[in-house]
mmCIF file of C-alpha atoms and ligand atoms in Angstrom:
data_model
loop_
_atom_site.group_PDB
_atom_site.id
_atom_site.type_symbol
_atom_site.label_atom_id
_atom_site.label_comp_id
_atom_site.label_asym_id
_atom_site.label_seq_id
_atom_site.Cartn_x
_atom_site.Cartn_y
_atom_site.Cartn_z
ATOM 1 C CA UNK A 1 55.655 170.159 46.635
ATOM 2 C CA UNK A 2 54.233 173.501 45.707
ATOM 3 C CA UNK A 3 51.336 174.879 46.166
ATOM 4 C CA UNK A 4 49.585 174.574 42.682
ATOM 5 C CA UNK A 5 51.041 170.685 42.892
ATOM 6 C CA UNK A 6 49.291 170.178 46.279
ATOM 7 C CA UNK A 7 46.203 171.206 44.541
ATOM 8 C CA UNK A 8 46.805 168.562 41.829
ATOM 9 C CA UNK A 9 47.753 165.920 44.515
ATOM 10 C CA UNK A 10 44.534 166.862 46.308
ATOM 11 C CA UNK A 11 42.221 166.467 43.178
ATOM 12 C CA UNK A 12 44.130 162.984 41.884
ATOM 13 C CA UNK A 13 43.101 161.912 45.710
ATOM 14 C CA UNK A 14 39.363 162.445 44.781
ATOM 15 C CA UNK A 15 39.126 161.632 41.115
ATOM 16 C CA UNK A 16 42.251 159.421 40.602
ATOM 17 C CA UNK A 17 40.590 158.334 36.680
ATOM 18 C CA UNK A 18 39.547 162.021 35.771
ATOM 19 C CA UNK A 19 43.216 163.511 36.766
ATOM 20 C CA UNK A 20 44.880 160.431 35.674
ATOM 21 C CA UNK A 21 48.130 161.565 37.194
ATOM 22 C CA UNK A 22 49.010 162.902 41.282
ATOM 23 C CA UNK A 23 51.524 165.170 39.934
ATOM 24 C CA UNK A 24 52.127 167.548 37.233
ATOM 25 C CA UNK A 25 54.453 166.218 34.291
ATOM 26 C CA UNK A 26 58.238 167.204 34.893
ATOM 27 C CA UNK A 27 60.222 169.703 32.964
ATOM 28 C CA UNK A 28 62.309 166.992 30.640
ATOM 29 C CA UNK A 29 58.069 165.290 29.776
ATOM 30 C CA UNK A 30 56.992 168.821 28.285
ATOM 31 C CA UNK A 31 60.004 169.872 26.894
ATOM 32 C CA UNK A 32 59.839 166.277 24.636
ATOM 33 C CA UNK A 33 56.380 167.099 23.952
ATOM 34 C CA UNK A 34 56.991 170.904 22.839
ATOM 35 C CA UNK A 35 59.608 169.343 20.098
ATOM 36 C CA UNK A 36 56.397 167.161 18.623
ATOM 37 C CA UNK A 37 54.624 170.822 17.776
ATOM 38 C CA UNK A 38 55.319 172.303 14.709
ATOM 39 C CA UNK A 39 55.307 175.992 16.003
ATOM 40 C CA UNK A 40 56.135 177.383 12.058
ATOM 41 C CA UNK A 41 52.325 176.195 10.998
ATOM 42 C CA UNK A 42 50.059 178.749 11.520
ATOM 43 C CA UNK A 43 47.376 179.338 14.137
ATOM 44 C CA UNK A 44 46.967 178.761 17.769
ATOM 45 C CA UNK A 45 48.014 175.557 19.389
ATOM 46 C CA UNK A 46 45.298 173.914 21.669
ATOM 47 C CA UNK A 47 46.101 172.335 24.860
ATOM 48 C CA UNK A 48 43.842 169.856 26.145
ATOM 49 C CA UNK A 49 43.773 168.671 29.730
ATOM 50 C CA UNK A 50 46.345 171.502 31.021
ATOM 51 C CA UNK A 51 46.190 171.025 34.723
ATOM 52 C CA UNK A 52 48.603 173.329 36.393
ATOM 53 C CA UNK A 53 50.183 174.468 32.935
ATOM 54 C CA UNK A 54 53.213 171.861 33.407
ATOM 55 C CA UNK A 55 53.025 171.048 29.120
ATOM 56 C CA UNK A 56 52.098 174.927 28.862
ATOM 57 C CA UNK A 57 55.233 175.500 29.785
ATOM 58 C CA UNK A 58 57.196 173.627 27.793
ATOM 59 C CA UNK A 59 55.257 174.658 25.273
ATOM 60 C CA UNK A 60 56.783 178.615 26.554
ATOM 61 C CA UNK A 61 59.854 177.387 26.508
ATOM 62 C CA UNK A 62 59.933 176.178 22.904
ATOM 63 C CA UNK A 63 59.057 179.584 21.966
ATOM 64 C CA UNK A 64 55.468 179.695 21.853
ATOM 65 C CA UNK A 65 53.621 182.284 23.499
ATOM 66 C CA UNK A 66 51.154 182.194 25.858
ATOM 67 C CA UNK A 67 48.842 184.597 23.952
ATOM 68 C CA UNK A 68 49.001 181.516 21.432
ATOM 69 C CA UNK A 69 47.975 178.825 23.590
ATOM 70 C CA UNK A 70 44.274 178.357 23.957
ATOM 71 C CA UNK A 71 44.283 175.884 26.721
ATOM 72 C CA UNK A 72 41.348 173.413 27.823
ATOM 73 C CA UNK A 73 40.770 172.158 31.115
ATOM 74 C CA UNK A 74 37.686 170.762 33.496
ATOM 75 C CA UNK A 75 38.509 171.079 37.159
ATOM 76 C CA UNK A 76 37.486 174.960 38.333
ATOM 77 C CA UNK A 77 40.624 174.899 40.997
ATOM 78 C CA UNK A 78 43.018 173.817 37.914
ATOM 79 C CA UNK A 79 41.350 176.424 35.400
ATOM 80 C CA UNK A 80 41.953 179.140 38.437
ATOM 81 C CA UNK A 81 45.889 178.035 38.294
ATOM 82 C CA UNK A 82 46.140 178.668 34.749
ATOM 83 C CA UNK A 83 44.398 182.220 34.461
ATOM 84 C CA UNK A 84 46.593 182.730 37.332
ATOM 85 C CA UNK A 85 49.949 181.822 35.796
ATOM 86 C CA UNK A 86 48.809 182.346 32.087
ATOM 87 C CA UNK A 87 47.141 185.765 32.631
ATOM 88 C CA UNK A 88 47.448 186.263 28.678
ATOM 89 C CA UNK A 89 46.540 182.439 27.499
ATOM 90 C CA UNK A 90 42.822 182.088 26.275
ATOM 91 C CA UNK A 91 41.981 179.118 29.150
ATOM 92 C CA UNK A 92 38.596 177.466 28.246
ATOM 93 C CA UNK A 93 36.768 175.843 31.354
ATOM 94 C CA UNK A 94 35.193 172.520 29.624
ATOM 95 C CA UNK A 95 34.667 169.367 28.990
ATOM 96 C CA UNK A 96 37.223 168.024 25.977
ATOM 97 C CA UNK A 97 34.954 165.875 24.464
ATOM 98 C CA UNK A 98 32.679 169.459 23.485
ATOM 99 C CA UNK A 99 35.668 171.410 22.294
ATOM 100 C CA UNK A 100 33.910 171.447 18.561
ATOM 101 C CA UNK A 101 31.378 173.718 20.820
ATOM 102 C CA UNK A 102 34.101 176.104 22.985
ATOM 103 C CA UNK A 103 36.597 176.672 20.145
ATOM 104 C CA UNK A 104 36.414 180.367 19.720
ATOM 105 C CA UNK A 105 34.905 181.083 15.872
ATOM 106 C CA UNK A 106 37.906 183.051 13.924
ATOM 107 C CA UNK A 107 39.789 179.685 14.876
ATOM 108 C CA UNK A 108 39.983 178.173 10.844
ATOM 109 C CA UNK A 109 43.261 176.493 11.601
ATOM 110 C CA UNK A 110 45.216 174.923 14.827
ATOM 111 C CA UNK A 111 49.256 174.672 14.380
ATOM 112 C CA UNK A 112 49.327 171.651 16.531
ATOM 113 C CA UNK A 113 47.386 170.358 19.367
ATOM 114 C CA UNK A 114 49.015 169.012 22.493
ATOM 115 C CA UNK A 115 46.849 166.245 24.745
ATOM 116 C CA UNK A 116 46.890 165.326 28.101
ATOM 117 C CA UNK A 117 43.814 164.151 28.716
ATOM 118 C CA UNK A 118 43.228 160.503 30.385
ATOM 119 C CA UNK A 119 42.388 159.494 26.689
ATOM 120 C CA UNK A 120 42.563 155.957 27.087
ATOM 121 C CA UNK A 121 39.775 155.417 29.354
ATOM 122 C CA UNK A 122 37.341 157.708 27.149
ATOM 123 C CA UNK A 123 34.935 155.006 25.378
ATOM 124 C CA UNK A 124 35.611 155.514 21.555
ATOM 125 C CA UNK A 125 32.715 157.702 21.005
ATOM 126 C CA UNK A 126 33.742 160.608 23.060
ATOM 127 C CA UNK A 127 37.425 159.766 21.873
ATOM 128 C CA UNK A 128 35.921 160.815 18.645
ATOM 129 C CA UNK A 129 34.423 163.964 19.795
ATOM 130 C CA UNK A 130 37.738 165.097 21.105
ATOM 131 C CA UNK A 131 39.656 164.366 18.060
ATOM 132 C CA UNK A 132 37.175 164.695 15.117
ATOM 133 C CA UNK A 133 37.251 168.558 15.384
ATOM 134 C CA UNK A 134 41.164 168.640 16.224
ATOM 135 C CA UNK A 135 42.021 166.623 13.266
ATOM 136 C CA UNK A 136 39.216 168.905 10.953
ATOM 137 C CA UNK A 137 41.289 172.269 12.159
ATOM 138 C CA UNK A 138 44.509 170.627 12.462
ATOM 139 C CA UNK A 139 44.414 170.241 8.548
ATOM 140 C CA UNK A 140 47.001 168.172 6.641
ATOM 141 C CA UNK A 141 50.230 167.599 8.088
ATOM 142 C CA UNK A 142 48.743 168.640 11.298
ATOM 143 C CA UNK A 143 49.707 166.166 14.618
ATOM 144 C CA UNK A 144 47.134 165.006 17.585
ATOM 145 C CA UNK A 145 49.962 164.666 20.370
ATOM 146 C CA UNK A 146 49.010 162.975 23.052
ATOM 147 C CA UNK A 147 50.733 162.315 26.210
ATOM 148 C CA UNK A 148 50.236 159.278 28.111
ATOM 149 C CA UNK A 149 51.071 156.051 29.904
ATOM 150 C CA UNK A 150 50.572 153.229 27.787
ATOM 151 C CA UNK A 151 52.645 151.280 25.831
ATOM 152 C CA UNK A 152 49.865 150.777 22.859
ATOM 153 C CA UNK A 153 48.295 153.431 21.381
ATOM 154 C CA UNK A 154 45.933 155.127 23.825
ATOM 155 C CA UNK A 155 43.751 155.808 20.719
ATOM 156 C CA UNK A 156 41.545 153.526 18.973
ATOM 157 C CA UNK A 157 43.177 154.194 15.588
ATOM 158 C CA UNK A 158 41.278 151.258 14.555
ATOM 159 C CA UNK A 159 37.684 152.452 15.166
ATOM 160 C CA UNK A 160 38.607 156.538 14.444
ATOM 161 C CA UNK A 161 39.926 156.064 10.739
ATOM 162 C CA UNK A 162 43.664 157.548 12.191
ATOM 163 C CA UNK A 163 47.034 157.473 12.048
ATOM 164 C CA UNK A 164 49.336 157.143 14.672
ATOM 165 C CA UNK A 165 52.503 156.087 16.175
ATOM 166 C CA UNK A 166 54.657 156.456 19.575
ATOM 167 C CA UNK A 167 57.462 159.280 18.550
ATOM 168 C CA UNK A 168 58.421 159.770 22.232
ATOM 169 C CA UNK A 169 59.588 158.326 25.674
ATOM 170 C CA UNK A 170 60.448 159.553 28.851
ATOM 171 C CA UNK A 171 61.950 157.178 31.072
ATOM 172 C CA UNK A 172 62.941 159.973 34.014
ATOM 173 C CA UNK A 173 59.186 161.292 34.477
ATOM 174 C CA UNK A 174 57.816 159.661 38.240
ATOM 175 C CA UNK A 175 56.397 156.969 35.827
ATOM 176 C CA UNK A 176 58.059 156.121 32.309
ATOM 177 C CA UNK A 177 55.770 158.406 29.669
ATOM 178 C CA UNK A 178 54.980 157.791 26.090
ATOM 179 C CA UNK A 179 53.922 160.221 23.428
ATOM 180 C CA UNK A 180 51.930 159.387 20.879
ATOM 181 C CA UNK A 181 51.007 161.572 17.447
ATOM 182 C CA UNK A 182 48.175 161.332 15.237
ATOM 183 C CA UNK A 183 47.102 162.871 11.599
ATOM 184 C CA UNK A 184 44.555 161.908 9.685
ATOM 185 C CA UNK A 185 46.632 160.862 6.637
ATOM 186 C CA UNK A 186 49.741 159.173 5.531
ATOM 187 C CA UNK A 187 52.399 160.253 8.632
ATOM 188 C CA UNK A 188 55.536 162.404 7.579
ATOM 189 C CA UNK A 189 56.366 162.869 11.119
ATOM 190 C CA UNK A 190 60.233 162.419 10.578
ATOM 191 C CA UNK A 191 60.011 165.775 8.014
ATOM 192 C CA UNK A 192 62.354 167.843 10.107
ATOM 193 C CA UNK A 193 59.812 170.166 11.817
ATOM 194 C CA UNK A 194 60.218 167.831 14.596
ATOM 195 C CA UNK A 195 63.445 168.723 16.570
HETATM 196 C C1 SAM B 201 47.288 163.646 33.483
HETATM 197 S S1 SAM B 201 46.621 165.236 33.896
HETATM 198 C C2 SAM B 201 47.748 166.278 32.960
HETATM 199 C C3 SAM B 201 47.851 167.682 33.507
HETATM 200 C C4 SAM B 201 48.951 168.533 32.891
HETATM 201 N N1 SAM B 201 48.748 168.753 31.477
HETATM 202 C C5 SAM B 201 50.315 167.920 33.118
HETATM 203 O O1 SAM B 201 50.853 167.328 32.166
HETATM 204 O O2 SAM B 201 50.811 168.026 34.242
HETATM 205 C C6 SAM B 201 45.123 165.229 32.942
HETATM 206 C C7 SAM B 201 44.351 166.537 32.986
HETATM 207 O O3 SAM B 201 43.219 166.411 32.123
HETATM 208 C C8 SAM B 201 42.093 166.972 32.760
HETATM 209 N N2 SAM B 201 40.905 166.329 32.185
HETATM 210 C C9 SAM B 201 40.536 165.027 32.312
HETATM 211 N N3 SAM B 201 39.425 164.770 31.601
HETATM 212 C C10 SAM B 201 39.080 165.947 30.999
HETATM 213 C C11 SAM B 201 38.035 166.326 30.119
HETATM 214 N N4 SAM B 201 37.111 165.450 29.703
HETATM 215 N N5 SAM B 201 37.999 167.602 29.690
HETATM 216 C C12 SAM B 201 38.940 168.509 30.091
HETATM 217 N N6 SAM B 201 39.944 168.207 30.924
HETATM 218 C C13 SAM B 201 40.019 166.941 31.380
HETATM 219 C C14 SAM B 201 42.293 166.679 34.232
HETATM 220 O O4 SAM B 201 41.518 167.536 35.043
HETATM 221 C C15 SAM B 201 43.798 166.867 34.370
HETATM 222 O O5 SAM B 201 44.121 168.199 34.660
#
């Protein structure tokens, strides 16, 4: 285990619900989460929950760079990683349920946002303060994708007035990994931006 993972470990040992994982997603998890964002849309793409930068990675890899990625995250040690390893990435240190508040002001449009927040266990309300203001700069066409462990949607799609459907799974992660994507309208997920 390296050192950044040890940190991870060390913080899923003391808050097992608020890191929801006790290690960092594998290489195969982000790269099928990179395909899901549609990096020809324009603006930034916001990552929520970014831990050690394991999806920000991917993300790289996929051909987005870092000085596009404005990544979220709550736990100091795990913000400290990703200024380290993302020296050029605007990292936000914050709650995700107040990103309407952090999201820098020139930000009129997101390309895609990428989530892997413990979303699931959020009570609907602050569900809806994460994904209100994504959805709002996302714009139409725009996908909520959201990584997680749960073979329903991890969403309330009932209750929020969304869209959404499982478009991933990763059966060689440590546990078997879904991913979900939202919009606000009628999907077109299948329109070929998706590779
Ligand atoms: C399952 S881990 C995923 C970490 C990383 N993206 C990965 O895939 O390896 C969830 C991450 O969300 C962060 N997190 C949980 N609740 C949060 C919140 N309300 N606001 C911001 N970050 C949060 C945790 O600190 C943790 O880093």
């Amino acid at each position: 285990m390296n050192a950044d993972a040890s940190v991870f470990f060390a913080l899923w040992l003391k808050k097992p619900l608020r890191i929801a994982a006790a290690n960092p997603s594998g290489v195969r998890l982000a790269d099928a989460v990179a395909r899901w964002v549609d990096l020809a849309r324009p603006g930034p793409v916001l990552e929520l929950g970014a831990g050690t930068g394991s999806l920000t990675q991917g993300l790289v890899r996929a051909g987005c760079s870092p000085e596009r990625i404005i990544a979220l995250e709550r736990e100091p040690a795990l913000v400290a990683v990703l200024r380290r390893e993302f020296p050029t990435m605007t990292v936000i240190a914050g709650d995700a349920t107040r990103i309407g508040d952090y999201l820098p002001g020139n930000v009129e449009r997101l390309a895609g946002v990428v989530s892997s927040l413990p979303i699931k266990w959020f009570p609907v309300a602050a569900q809806y303060a994460v994904i209100r203001p994504c959805l709002d700069l996302l714009g139409p066409g725009g996908r909520f994708v959201q990584l997680t462990n749960a073979f329903s949607s991890p969403l309330r799609v009932d209750r929020l007035r969304i869209t959404g459907r499982e478009v991933g799974r990763v059966w060689f992660n440590l546990l078997p990994a879904q991913i979900w994507a939202y919009s606000e309208c009628s999907p077109s997920f299948d329109n070929g931006a998706a590779r």
